[in-house]
Every structure is written in C-alpha cells, then in structure tokens.
Amino acid sequence: MSLHIIILAAGQGTRMKSSRAKVLHELAARPLLKHVIDAAQSLNAEKIHVVIGHGREEVTRCLANENVHWVMQEKQLGTGHAVAQAMPNIGEDDLILVLYGDVPLIQVETLNALLTRAMDESLALLTVVLPDSSGYGRIVRNAAGVVQKIVEHKDASESELEIKEINTGILAAPAAKLKQWLGQLKNSNQQQEYYLTDIVAMAVTDGLEVKTTKPTAIEEVSGINDRTQLVALERYYQYQKAKRLMLQGVTLADPARIDVRGELHVGMDSEIDINCIFEGEVSIGKNSKIASNVIIINSKIGDNVEILANTIVDHAVIENECRVGPFARIRPDTILSKGVHIGNFVEIKKTTVGKNSKINHLSYVGDAEIGYSVNIGAGTITCNYDGADKHKTLIGNHVFVGSNTQLVAPVKINDNASIAAGTTVTKNVEGGALAISRVPQKTKSNWQRPSKKK
Ligand code: UD1
Ligand code: CA
C-alpha cells in the first residue's frame, strides 16, 4: 500500500479579485499551493497529484520545479469530479489523501493522525467544531454519534443547519473504494456539482467505518477565499513563528511586528526590535542585537553581533562581535570577520573584511579583499567598474586609508601602507609607504568673495 496525495487547486478564487491564480497568492512569501505541496512532501507519498484548471499555465510555470504530477480538470464540476481526474494514475491498493491548494497551514502531525485512521480500510475525515458553521458541509451523526453523511450547507435541512461540526474537506480513503464511490456520484443537488462529500454516505452503506479526527488548531484547516482571510492567516502564521522564537530564548520587542519569510534560527539571549524582516535562510547566533527596521536575507550572523537600525544584510556572513549600521547595506558575497565595524551609509558588496577592520562612514566598497586592523576613512570609494568590467581592490593588514579616497581598481595596497586623505590611488602602494595625490594648496590672502550687484 503506497500513499497518493491529491491536492485540489482548480477553482477560480473569484473573491481574491485578482488576475493571479488564487493558489499563487503568497503567505510568508511562499505561494499558498507551495505550502501545501511542502506539507505533502514530508509525508513520503508515492506521488503528489495536483488538480489544476483556472490559471493552470501560470500555476505550472510558477511551480515548475516542484516534484508533483499535474492533472488537468477542464471544467470545475465539483470536488468529487476534481478528485476523479487524478484517479486513473492511482492503483487499487493505494491509500489516498485529499488536500486543498488554498488551505496552506495544514500540519504534518495532523495528517499523520488522519492517515493512521484510514490504514485499516476506513474512511477518515478531518473535522472541526465551529461556533458559526454557516457555509460549510455539516457532519451528520446518528444518535450513537456515528457519522452517517455530510450534507452541504445549501442542501441542509433546518435541523442539519444547527450542526456545528463541519467538514474541512481533508480526508483519507482506500483507493479501490474511492474509485468505486466516485463512479457513483450524481450532481442532483442545489449546486449541480459532483460532491466529494457524497462518498461518506456511500461508505456507510458499504459498511465501512467512518472515523474522524481534529486538527490541533482551527487555522490549520482555514481556507483562503479573499485577501482579508489571507492576511489573517499570515498574522497567525507570523505569531506562531514569533512564539517559537520567544520560547527558544529570544527577546522580541513585539511579536506582532516581526516577519519571517523563510527559516530563521536565533540563539539564546539575542534580541530583535520592531519591524524586522527575515527572508530565506537566516541564522543569528547568541547574544546578538538586531535593532528596528532591519532586513536580513539569506545570511549568517554570529554571536554578540549588533546590527543597528535600518540596515539591510543580503546573502552575507557577519562573524562574531561585529557592529553594523545604522543605515548600512551589506550586499551579496560579503564576509565581515570577527570584530569588524561598519558604520552609517556604507555599502559593501562582494568583499571580505578582515578581523577588527573598520569602515565607519559613507563608503562604497565592492569587489575588495581587506586585511585585518584596517581603517577605511569616510567617503572612501572603490572604483571597481570601468564601464565594461569589474576589477579587484586588494588591501593588506594594518592599512590606513584616509578620508575621501578613491581606489581605482585593479589596485593593491600592501601591509602597513597609509593613504593620505583625498588621494586618488591609481597605482599599487608598497608596504609601509604613504601614498598621497593632492593638488598643493594655495592660499590667497584677503580674498574678496564675489557679491551680487545692487
Ligand atoms: C467544500 C466541501 C464542504 C467543506 C468545505 C470546506 C464539497 C462538496 N464541499 O465546500 O463540505 O465544508 O469545502 O472549505 O466538497 N475545486 C476544484 N475543482 C472543482 C471544485 C473545487 O479543484 O471542480 C477545489 C477548489 O479550488 C477549492 C476546493 O476544491 O480549493 C473546494 O471547493 P469549493 O467549491 O470551494 O468547495 P466548498 O463549497 O467550499
Ligand atoms: Ca471553499
């Protein structure tokens, strides 16, 4: 018996009021459907079948790298019809799990619990009890509490409408039985659709046990129909991430003002101030401080690091005890070694900075290798681009670069050299030397400044 997962994602999503397919709208910067595929992937299924219809070109293009089997549903004739489209690719002895592309936060533990209930040739349904069950399919049980059928809201009687236990839509069933039931579906109902939910009554008739299980949180089974629901679920998701961080020993100034769009790992006693965004894979060590409005993308930050306000760090490595910002921009392929200080309005790209070196003010450093204990003065610029190609600037250890220096690459400044303020360096500088290129100053005494004629 192997597991096949069918994800329904063919619906239009009219209420999103969008030209983009509903399942491509993003939660935590990942398409809704991608969340569901990722959950499905961790169940070790034989195959994942995604039923698509509306916006299918866009969906398959956007998720082209996913290891799934795309199934076309030409016309959206109902959830039963949608599941039926995937059945020809599934064997009789298999177990089937049905998920939804617009229900992104379903958890693997919940699905495992559901699958366990279906293992012995039972039909397993994921249900929840809602204070307001309107709009949903109701779980109809007999006096003994045994599930008899699901009735859709539009087809329900007065007394059935009172039922608070609803169908989440997520279910697991043995393939042979499901095939048989799907073949018997009729669309003689209010919506003239082939309801997947009608299989429940068929299972009861066939003498199969219908078992139910509940998710840990209601949000796991929340479907997205419009942008208000999308943002509500985003906030829930972000709060879960924030809570996990706090329970791991991280101080957050406000759990409602942090956004994690990927995987964030933070060591104990680190602190994160408000309005920080973390994208992709980010790790931060112990005792580090991230000030407000910091954006960190796919980067590794060490212990005892201080990132000051309004700094952006993108695809970079910042080692222990560095201090970066405020208002610094650390661009891809930058490595800041232990104890480096980067100050305000400094942009660094594709550069390695050695231990304890400082670039404290207003500089652009690109395509450079900088040694240890180097001081780069305010307004230093590596002129790395000649209009056609990029060139490297190599700076040794203990070098002092005075303010307002231009380093015209390719150029090399050797250990212990000094560059006088205002110098344009165009030639390599030997170790221990002073390079100075400055127009000698002239002073004109009693200078009359020009003034406007009256
Ligand atoms: C369905 C269930 C209902 C349950 C509710 C939970 C049925 C008949 N009803 O109702 O019991 O309480 O979900 O939200 O199953 N889809 C397709 N192809 C189709 C039709 C639907 O792929 O032909 C997809 C949609 O994109 C959507 C999902 O299936 O993601 C659910 O379809 P929808 O029509 O919204 O079902 P509901 O009326 O919400
Ligand atoms: Ca729905």
Short mmCIF file of C-alpha atoms and ligand atoms in Angstrom, two decimals:
data_model
loop_
_atom_site.label_atom_id
_atom_site.label_comp_id
_atom_site.label_asym_id
_atom_site.label_seq_id
_atom_site.Cartn_x
_atom_site.Cartn_y
_atom_site.Cartn_z
CA MET A 1 0.00 0.00 0.00
CA SER A 2 1.50 3.31 -1.00
CA LEU A 3 0.27 6.82 -0.33
CA HIS A 4 -1.01 9.09 -3.09
CA ILE A 5 -1.85 12.69 -2.27
CA ILE A 6 -4.34 14.65 -4.36
CA ILE A 7 -4.28 18.43 -3.97
CA LEU A 8 -7.31 20.28 -5.36
CA ALA A 9 -6.38 23.60 -6.90
CA ALA A 10 -8.57 24.07 -9.96
CA GLY A 11 -11.02 26.64 -8.59
CA GLN A 12 -11.08 30.25 -9.72
CA GLY A 13 -10.92 32.19 -6.47
CA THR A 14 -13.20 34.99 -7.66
CA ARG A 15 -13.19 36.71 -4.28
CA MET A 16 -9.46 37.41 -4.41
CA LYS A 17 -10.32 39.99 -7.14
CA SER A 18 -7.04 39.22 -8.81
CA SER A 19 -5.62 38.34 -12.20
CA ARG A 20 -3.31 35.94 -10.40
CA ALA A 21 -4.47 32.40 -9.67
CA LYS A 22 -5.66 32.16 -6.05
CA VAL A 23 -3.23 29.39 -5.06
CA LEU A 24 -0.31 31.57 -6.20
CA HIS A 25 -1.09 34.32 -3.71
CA GLU A 26 1.59 34.24 -1.05
CA LEU A 27 1.68 33.57 2.65
CA ALA A 28 5.06 34.32 4.23
CA ALA A 29 6.40 34.92 0.70
CA ARG A 30 5.52 31.39 -0.43
CA PRO A 31 2.58 30.58 -2.74
CA LEU A 32 -0.36 29.02 -0.87
CA LEU A 33 -0.09 25.91 -3.03
CA LYS A 34 3.63 25.62 -2.26
CA HIS A 35 2.84 25.42 1.47
CA VAL A 36 0.51 22.50 0.78
CA ILE A 37 3.00 20.78 -1.54
CA ASP A 38 5.72 21.15 1.11
CA ALA A 39 3.48 19.58 3.77
CA ALA A 40 2.62 16.78 1.32
CA GLN A 41 6.30 16.21 0.52
CA SER A 42 7.12 15.46 4.13
CA LEU A 43 4.61 12.57 4.18
CA ASN A 44 6.75 10.42 1.85
CA ALA A 45 3.98 9.86 -0.64
CA GLU A 46 4.44 7.71 -3.73
CA LYS A 47 3.14 10.59 -5.79
CA ILE A 48 1.57 14.01 -5.33
CA HIS A 49 -1.15 14.86 -7.85
CA VAL A 50 -2.19 18.49 -8.17
CA VAL A 51 -5.52 19.10 -9.90
CA ILE A 52 -5.43 22.41 -11.74
CA GLY A 53 -7.82 24.32 -14.01
CA HIS A 54 -8.14 28.08 -13.65
CA GLY A 55 -4.79 29.79 -14.25
CA ARG A 56 -3.06 26.48 -14.85
CA GLU A 57 -0.37 27.87 -17.20
CA GLU A 58 0.61 30.37 -14.54
CA VAL A 59 0.49 27.77 -11.77
CA THR A 60 2.64 25.22 -13.58
CA ARG A 61 5.09 27.93 -14.68
CA CYS A 62 5.44 29.37 -11.19
CA LEU A 63 5.85 25.95 -9.55
CA ALA A 64 7.70 24.26 -12.42
CA ASN A 65 10.39 22.85 -10.13
CA GLU A 66 8.00 21.01 -7.84
CA ASN A 67 8.14 17.24 -7.91
CA VAL A 68 4.41 16.76 -8.50
CA HIS A 69 2.15 15.31 -11.16
CA TRP A 70 -0.09 17.97 -12.72
CA VAL A 71 -3.63 16.86 -13.54
CA MET A 72 -5.96 18.96 -15.69
CA GLN A 73 -9.57 19.46 -14.77
CA GLU A 74 -11.05 21.12 -17.83
CA LYS A 75 -14.31 22.16 -16.17
CA GLN A 76 -14.82 22.66 -12.46
CA LEU A 77 -17.74 20.30 -11.95
CA GLY A 78 -17.20 19.81 -8.23
CA THR A 79 -14.75 18.42 -5.69
CA GLY A 80 -15.73 14.80 -6.46
CA HIS A 81 -15.14 15.36 -10.15
CA ALA A 82 -11.79 17.02 -9.35
CA VAL A 83 -10.55 14.03 -7.32
CA ALA A 84 -11.77 11.66 -10.05
CA GLN A 85 -9.41 13.33 -12.57
CA ALA A 86 -6.39 12.04 -10.65
CA MET A 87 -7.65 8.50 -10.09
CA PRO A 88 -6.51 6.90 -13.39
CA ASN A 89 -2.90 7.29 -12.18
CA ILE A 90 -3.51 5.57 -8.86
CA GLY A 91 -3.52 1.83 -8.10
CA GLU A 92 -6.28 -0.16 -6.36
CA ASP A 93 -4.25 -0.97 -3.25
CA ASP A 94 -3.15 2.57 -2.55
CA LEU A 95 -4.19 4.98 0.17
CA ILE A 96 -5.40 8.41 -0.88
CA LEU A 97 -5.16 11.70 0.98
CA VAL A 98 -7.09 14.73 -0.34
CA LEU A 99 -5.73 18.22 0.40
CA TYR A 100 -6.58 21.72 -0.86
CA GLY A 101 -4.31 24.25 -2.53
CA ASP A 102 -5.99 27.12 -0.68
CA VAL A 103 -5.64 25.56 2.80
CA PRO A 104 -1.97 26.36 3.39
CA LEU A 105 -1.29 25.74 7.08
CA ILE A 106 -2.22 22.10 7.41
CA GLN A 107 0.29 20.37 9.68
CA VAL A 108 2.07 17.10 9.02
CA GLU A 109 1.23 15.72 12.52
CA THR A 110 -2.49 16.23 11.87
CA LEU A 111 -2.25 14.48 8.52
CA ASN A 112 -0.35 11.56 10.03
CA ALA A 113 -3.10 11.15 12.63
CA LEU A 114 -5.70 11.17 9.84
CA LEU A 115 -3.77 8.64 7.74
CA THR A 116 -3.40 6.28 10.70
CA ARG A 117 -7.20 6.16 10.96
CA ALA A 118 -7.61 5.23 7.30
CA MET A 119 -4.98 2.46 7.29
CA ASP A 120 -7.45 -0.32 8.09
CA GLU A 121 -9.73 0.28 5.09
CA SER A 122 -11.69 3.03 6.86
CA LEU A 123 -12.72 6.41 5.58
CA ALA A 124 -11.08 9.12 7.70
CA LEU A 125 -12.37 12.69 7.82
CA LEU A 126 -10.75 15.77 9.32
CA THR A 127 -13.49 17.77 11.03
CA VAL A 128 -13.73 20.80 13.31
CA VAL A 129 -16.39 22.31 15.50
CA LEU A 130 -17.04 25.96 14.69
CA PRO A 131 -19.20 28.43 16.63
CA ASP A 132 -20.52 29.60 13.26
CA SER A 133 -20.69 26.70 10.83
CA SER A 134 -22.54 28.51 8.06
CA GLY A 135 -21.33 27.86 4.54
CA TYR A 136 -19.66 24.55 5.38
CA GLY A 137 -20.64 20.93 4.86
CA ARG A 138 -22.13 19.54 8.09
CA ILE A 139 -21.08 16.24 9.66
CA VAL A 140 -24.32 14.32 10.28
CA ARG A 141 -24.07 11.72 13.05
CA ASN A 142 -26.72 9.30 14.36
CA ALA A 143 -27.87 9.10 17.98
CA ALA A 144 -24.90 6.89 18.79
CA GLY A 145 -22.55 9.52 17.41
CA VAL A 146 -21.61 7.51 14.32
CA VAL A 147 -21.06 9.54 11.15
CA GLN A 148 -23.83 8.96 8.60
CA LYS A 149 -23.16 11.52 5.89
CA ILE A 150 -22.04 15.04 5.04
CA VAL A 151 -24.65 17.50 3.91
CA GLU A 152 -23.65 20.71 2.16
CA HIS A 153 -24.98 23.98 3.60
CA LYS A 154 -27.11 24.66 0.54
CA ASP A 155 -28.70 21.22 0.72
CA ALA A 156 -29.15 21.07 4.51
CA SER A 157 -32.45 20.89 6.39
CA GLU A 158 -33.31 23.28 9.26
CA SER A 159 -32.06 20.83 11.87
CA GLU A 160 -28.90 19.95 9.90
CA LEU A 161 -28.03 23.64 9.71
CA GLU A 162 -27.81 23.63 13.51
CA ILE A 163 -24.84 21.23 13.41
CA LYS A 164 -21.59 22.88 14.43
CA GLU A 165 -19.21 20.08 13.41
CA ILE A 166 -18.09 20.76 9.85
CA ASN A 167 -16.19 19.09 7.06
CA THR A 168 -12.77 20.58 6.45
CA GLY A 169 -12.68 18.73 3.11
CA ILE A 170 -9.46 16.94 4.03
CA LEU A 171 -9.89 13.17 4.05
CA ALA A 172 -8.12 9.86 3.59
CA ALA A 173 -9.61 6.81 1.91
CA PRO A 174 -8.63 3.45 0.39
CA ALA A 175 -8.22 3.90 -3.38
CA ALA A 176 -10.31 0.99 -4.62
CA LYS A 177 -13.33 2.08 -2.60
CA LEU A 178 -12.87 5.73 -3.50
CA LYS A 179 -12.77 4.88 -7.21
CA GLN A 180 -15.97 2.94 -6.87
CA TRP A 181 -17.74 5.73 -4.97
CA LEU A 182 -16.57 8.48 -7.32
CA GLY A 183 -18.08 6.49 -10.20
CA GLN A 184 -21.45 6.60 -8.47
CA LEU A 185 -21.56 10.36 -7.77
CA LYS A 186 -24.51 12.32 -9.09
CA ASN A 187 -24.85 16.07 -9.40
CA SER A 188 -28.52 16.21 -8.43
CA ASN A 189 -28.06 18.82 -5.71
CA GLN A 190 -28.52 22.56 -5.24
CA GLN A 191 -25.19 23.43 -6.91
CA GLN A 192 -25.36 20.73 -9.58
CA GLU A 193 -21.86 19.66 -8.66
CA TYR A 194 -20.28 16.26 -8.12
CA TYR A 195 -19.70 16.49 -4.38
CA LEU A 196 -16.77 14.59 -2.93
CA THR A 197 -18.69 14.69 0.34
CA ASP A 198 -21.33 12.30 -1.00
CA ILE A 199 -18.86 9.43 -0.64
CA VAL A 200 -19.42 9.45 3.12
CA ALA A 201 -22.99 8.13 2.88
CA MET A 202 -21.75 5.55 0.33
CA ALA A 203 -19.07 4.37 2.76
CA VAL A 204 -21.72 3.94 5.45
CA THR A 205 -23.89 1.92 3.04
CA ASP A 206 -20.86 -0.26 2.19
CA GLY A 207 -20.34 -0.93 5.89
CA LEU A 208 -17.02 0.91 6.11
CA GLU A 209 -16.18 2.63 9.33
CA VAL A 210 -16.07 6.44 9.02
CA LYS A 211 -13.57 7.81 11.51
CA THR A 212 -12.90 11.44 12.31
CA THR A 213 -10.03 13.37 13.79
CA LYS A 214 -9.47 17.03 14.61
CA PRO A 215 -6.56 19.38 13.87
CA THR A 216 -4.59 20.94 16.73
CA ALA A 217 -5.65 24.46 15.70
CA ILE A 218 -8.53 25.69 13.57
CA GLU A 219 -6.15 27.78 11.45
CA GLU A 220 -4.64 24.56 10.06
CA VAL A 221 -7.83 23.99 8.09
CA SER A 222 -8.67 27.61 7.25
CA GLY A 223 -9.19 28.08 3.55
CA ILE A 224 -8.38 31.34 1.79
CA ASN A 225 -11.10 32.96 -0.28
CA ASP A 226 -10.26 36.66 -0.08
CA ARG A 227 -7.43 38.96 0.96
CA THR A 228 -8.80 39.60 4.45
CA GLN A 229 -8.61 35.88 5.20
CA LEU A 230 -5.16 35.76 3.66
CA VAL A 231 -3.79 38.47 5.91
CA ALA A 232 -5.50 36.99 8.98
CA LEU A 233 -3.75 33.68 8.33
CA GLU A 234 -0.46 35.46 7.62
CA ARG A 235 -0.67 37.15 11.04
CA TYR A 236 -1.48 33.82 12.70
CA TYR A 237 1.48 32.17 10.95
CA GLN A 238 3.82 35.01 11.94
CA TYR A 239 2.67 34.85 15.54
CA GLN A 240 3.44 31.13 15.62
CA LYS A 241 6.97 31.83 14.35
CA ALA A 242 7.40 34.64 16.89
CA LYS A 243 6.14 32.47 19.74
CA ARG A 244 8.57 29.68 18.83
CA LEU A 245 11.48 32.15 18.88
CA MET A 246 10.50 33.53 22.26
CA LEU A 247 10.17 30.04 23.72
CA GLN A 248 13.68 29.33 22.43
CA GLY A 249 15.06 32.22 24.47
CA VAL A 250 14.92 35.11 22.01
CA THR A 251 13.62 38.50 23.16
CA LEU A 252 11.22 40.16 20.72
CA ALA A 253 10.23 43.77 21.30
CA ASP A 254 6.81 42.97 19.83
CA PRO A 255 5.77 39.58 18.42
CA ALA A 256 3.26 41.36 16.20
CA ARG A 257 6.00 43.34 14.48
CA ILE A 258 8.38 40.73 13.12
CA ASP A 259 8.01 38.98 9.78
CA VAL A 260 9.73 35.72 8.97
CA ARG A 261 9.54 34.79 5.30
CA GLY A 262 11.59 31.63 5.35
CA GLU A 263 13.59 29.91 8.08
CA LEU A 264 15.00 31.94 10.94
CA HIS A 265 17.22 30.41 13.62
CA VAL A 266 18.27 32.60 16.53
CA GLY A 267 20.48 31.75 19.50
CA MET A 268 19.66 32.34 23.15
CA ASP A 269 19.51 35.84 24.62
CA SER A 270 19.52 37.56 21.26
CA GLU A 271 17.13 40.49 20.91
CA ILE A 272 15.08 41.64 17.96
CA ASP A 273 13.49 45.08 17.93
CA ILE A 274 10.35 46.03 15.99
CA ASN A 275 9.70 45.90 12.24
CA CYS A 276 12.43 43.49 11.24
CA ILE A 277 12.01 41.23 8.20
CA PHE A 278 13.87 37.95 7.71
CA GLU A 279 13.82 36.31 4.29
CA GLY A 280 15.08 32.93 3.13
CA GLU A 281 17.55 31.10 5.38
CA VAL A 282 18.78 33.33 8.17
CA SER A 283 20.70 32.33 11.27
CA ILE A 284 21.70 34.58 14.13
CA GLY A 285 23.92 33.48 17.00
CA LYS A 286 23.71 34.09 20.73
CA ASN A 287 23.57 37.47 22.50
CA SER A 288 23.17 39.40 19.29
CA LYS A 289 21.05 42.51 18.95
CA ILE A 290 19.01 43.38 15.89
CA ALA A 291 17.66 46.93 16.03
CA SER A 292 14.47 48.17 14.43
CA ASN A 293 13.73 48.16 10.69
CA VAL A 294 16.46 45.72 9.82
CA ILE A 295 16.06 43.41 6.81
CA ILE A 296 18.17 40.26 6.68
CA ILE A 297 18.05 37.95 3.65
CA ASN A 298 19.77 34.55 3.38
CA SER A 299 22.58 35.46 5.75
CA LYS A 300 24.53 34.10 8.67
CA ILE A 301 25.10 36.33 11.68
CA GLY A 302 27.36 35.28 14.58
CA ASP A 303 27.32 35.76 18.36
CA ASN A 304 27.46 39.13 20.12
CA VAL A 305 26.77 40.96 16.88
CA GLU A 306 24.99 44.29 16.84
CA ILE A 307 23.02 45.25 13.75
CA LEU A 308 21.83 48.81 14.17
CA ALA A 309 18.62 50.33 12.84
CA ASN A 310 17.66 50.45 9.16
CA THR A 311 20.37 48.11 7.96
CA ILE A 312 19.97 45.63 5.09
CA VAL A 313 22.03 42.44 5.02
CA ASP A 314 21.67 40.29 1.91
CA HIS A 315 23.48 36.97 1.26
CA ALA A 316 26.30 37.85 3.63
CA VAL A 317 28.22 36.41 6.54
CA ILE A 318 28.75 38.55 9.62
CA GLU A 319 31.03 36.91 12.18
CA ASN A 320 31.06 37.28 15.96
CA GLU A 321 31.32 40.67 17.64
CA CYS A 322 30.74 42.77 14.54
CA ARG A 323 28.83 46.03 14.71
CA VAL A 324 26.95 47.06 11.57
CA GLY A 325 24.85 50.13 10.82
CA PRO A 326 22.76 52.15 11.34
CA PHE A 327 21.79 52.60 7.67
CA ALA A 328 24.33 50.16 6.27
CA ARG A 329 23.80 48.00 3.22
CA ILE A 330 25.67 44.70 3.21
CA ARG A 331 25.25 43.16 -0.23
CA PRO A 332 25.79 39.61 -1.53
CA ASP A 333 29.07 37.74 -1.07
CA THR A 334 30.32 39.94 1.71
CA ILE A 335 32.13 38.40 4.67
CA LEU A 336 32.76 40.52 7.73
CA SER A 337 35.28 38.81 10.03
CA LYS A 338 35.21 38.93 13.79
CA GLY A 339 35.05 42.40 15.36
CA VAL A 340 34.51 44.39 12.17
CA HIS A 341 32.72 47.73 12.46
CA ILE A 342 30.63 49.05 9.59
CA GLY A 343 29.01 52.42 10.12
CA ASN A 344 26.28 54.53 8.60
CA PHE A 345 25.79 54.95 4.86
CA VAL A 346 28.30 52.27 3.99
CA GLU A 347 27.60 49.93 1.07
CA ILE A 348 29.67 46.77 0.80
CA LYS A 349 29.49 44.24 -1.99
CA LYS A 350 31.42 41.03 -2.71
CA THR A 351 34.08 41.93 -0.22
CA THR A 352 35.95 40.17 2.56
CA VAL A 353 36.84 42.35 5.51
CA GLY A 354 39.49 41.02 7.94
CA LYS A 355 39.29 40.99 11.73
CA ASN A 356 38.78 44.25 13.61
CA SER A 357 38.81 46.42 10.49
CA LYS A 358 36.60 49.49 10.41
CA ILE A 359 34.63 51.20 7.68
CA ASN A 360 32.67 53.65 9.74
CA HIS A 361 31.21 56.28 7.46
CA LEU A 362 29.85 56.95 3.96
CA SER A 363 31.76 54.50 1.80
CA TYR A 364 31.32 52.17 -1.15
CA VAL A 365 33.48 49.06 -1.06
CA GLY A 366 32.98 46.50 -3.82
CA ASP A 367 34.99 43.55 -5.15
CA ALA A 368 37.64 44.03 -2.47
CA GLU A 369 39.74 41.98 -0.08
CA ILE A 370 40.62 43.86 3.05
CA GLY A 371 43.04 42.57 5.69
CA TYR A 372 42.83 42.87 9.49
CA SER A 373 43.00 46.03 11.57
CA VAL A 374 42.44 48.25 8.55
CA ASN A 375 40.84 51.65 8.87
CA ILE A 376 38.89 52.91 5.89
CA GLY A 377 38.14 56.62 6.22
CA ALA A 378 34.89 58.43 5.49
CA GLY A 379 33.97 58.81 1.86
CA THR A 380 36.25 56.08 0.53
CA ILE A 381 35.20 54.61 -2.78
CA THR A 382 36.48 51.56 -4.60
CA CYS A 383 36.20 52.45 -8.28
CA ASN A 384 35.62 48.84 -9.24
CA TYR A 385 33.86 49.29 -12.55
CA ASP A 386 35.46 50.75 -15.66
CA GLY A 387 32.24 50.75 -17.65
CA ALA A 388 32.85 47.28 -19.02
CA ASP A 389 34.42 45.07 -16.37
CA LYS A 390 34.69 44.81 -12.60
CA HIS A 391 38.15 44.89 -11.01
CA LYS A 392 39.50 44.00 -7.59
CA THR A 393 40.90 46.16 -4.85
CA LEU A 394 43.33 44.37 -2.53
CA ILE A 395 44.18 45.95 0.79
CA GLY A 396 46.68 44.37 3.21
CA ASN A 397 46.74 44.33 7.02
CA HIS A 398 47.07 47.48 9.20
CA VAL A 399 46.44 49.75 6.24
CA PHE A 400 45.15 53.26 6.91
CA VAL A 401 43.01 54.79 4.18
CA GLY A 402 42.37 58.49 4.73
CA SER A 403 39.01 60.10 4.07
CA ASN A 404 37.71 60.88 0.61
CA THR A 405 39.97 58.39 -1.13
CA GLN A 406 39.27 56.79 -4.47
CA LEU A 407 40.83 53.40 -5.07
CA VAL A 408 40.86 52.85 -8.83
CA ALA A 409 40.82 49.09 -9.36
CA PRO A 410 42.62 46.91 -10.12
CA VAL A 411 44.93 48.11 -7.40
CA LYS A 412 46.81 46.68 -4.44
CA ILE A 413 47.77 48.40 -1.20
CA ASN A 414 50.26 46.39 0.82
CA ASP A 415 50.52 45.90 4.61
CA ASN A 416 51.02 48.92 6.85
CA ALA A 417 50.66 51.41 3.99
CA SER A 418 48.92 54.75 4.54
CA ILE A 419 46.85 56.66 2.05
CA ALA A 420 46.56 60.39 2.62
CA ALA A 421 43.10 61.91 2.69
CA GLY A 422 41.80 62.99 -0.69
CA THR A 423 44.08 60.69 -2.65
CA THR A 424 43.11 59.01 -5.89
CA VAL A 425 45.05 55.75 -5.85
CA THR A 426 45.78 54.52 -9.37
CA LYS A 427 48.99 52.55 -8.74
CA ASN A 428 49.87 49.78 -6.29
CA VAL A 429 51.26 51.03 -2.98
CA GLU A 430 54.19 49.24 -1.38
CA GLY A 431 54.13 48.05 2.23
CA GLY A 432 54.72 50.74 4.86
CA ALA A 433 54.61 53.59 2.30
CA LEU A 434 52.48 56.74 2.24
CA ALA A 435 50.61 57.47 -0.96
CA ILE A 436 49.42 61.00 -1.50
CA SER A 437 47.99 62.59 -4.63
CA ARG A 438 46.76 66.03 -3.90
CA VAL A 439 46.98 69.39 -5.63
CA PRO A 440 49.18 71.50 -3.31
CA GLN A 441 47.07 74.06 -1.51
CA LYS A 442 47.34 77.74 -2.50
CA THR A 443 46.18 80.41 -0.11
CA LYS A 444 45.14 83.87 -1.37
CA SER A 445 45.11 86.44 1.40
CA ASN A 446 42.23 88.87 1.88
CA TRP A 447 40.10 87.19 -0.74
CA GLN A 448 37.08 89.19 -1.89
CA ARG A 449 34.13 86.89 -2.38
CA PRO A 450 32.01 87.75 -5.43
CA SER A 451 28.81 89.57 -4.44
CA LYS A 452 25.55 90.37 -6.27
CA LYS A 453 25.46 93.78 -7.95
CA LYS A 454 22.81 96.02 -6.35
C1 UD1 B 1 -16.12 22.13 0.32
C2 UD1 B 1 -16.84 20.92 0.87
C3 UD1 B 1 -17.51 21.29 2.20
C4 UD1 B 1 -16.46 21.82 3.17
C5 UD1 B 1 -15.68 22.99 2.54
C6 UD1 B 1 -14.53 23.36 3.41
C7 UD1 B 1 -17.63 19.68 -1.07
C8 UD1 B 1 -18.77 19.37 -1.93
N1 UD1 B 1 -17.86 20.53 -0.08
O1 UD1 B 1 -17.09 23.11 0.05
O2 UD1 B 1 -18.16 20.17 2.77
O3 UD1 B 1 -17.10 22.25 4.37
O4 UD1 B 1 -15.15 22.59 1.26
O5 UD1 B 1 -13.96 24.53 2.90
O6 UD1 B 1 -16.57 19.14 -1.26
N2 UD1 B 1 -12.14 22.51 -6.54
C9 UD1 B 1 -11.59 22.01 -7.69
N3 UD1 B 1 -12.38 21.61 -8.69
C10 UD1 B 1 -13.73 21.67 -8.62
C11 UD1 B 1 -14.30 22.19 -7.45
C12 UD1 B 1 -13.49 22.60 -6.42
O7 UD1 B 1 -10.37 21.92 -7.80
O8 UD1 B 1 -14.39 21.29 -9.58
C13 UD1 B 1 -11.29 22.95 -5.45
C14 UD1 B 1 -11.40 24.45 -5.26
O9 UD1 B 1 -10.37 25.12 -5.94
C15 UD1 B 1 -11.24 24.62 -3.77
C16 UD1 B 1 -11.71 23.30 -3.18
O10 UD1 B 1 -11.72 22.37 -4.26
O11 UD1 B 1 -9.90 24.79 -3.40
C17 UD1 B 1 -13.06 23.38 -2.51
O12 UD1 B 1 -14.02 23.70 -3.47
P1 UD1 B 1 -15.25 24.64 -3.17
O13 UD1 B 1 -16.10 24.67 -4.33
O14 UD1 B 1 -14.76 25.94 -2.62
O15 UD1 B 1 -15.98 23.81 -2.00
P2 UD1 B 1 -16.84 24.41 -0.85
O16 UD1 B 1 -18.13 24.84 -1.40
O17 UD1 B 1 -16.06 25.39 -0.09
CA CA B 2 -14.36 26.89 -0.35
#
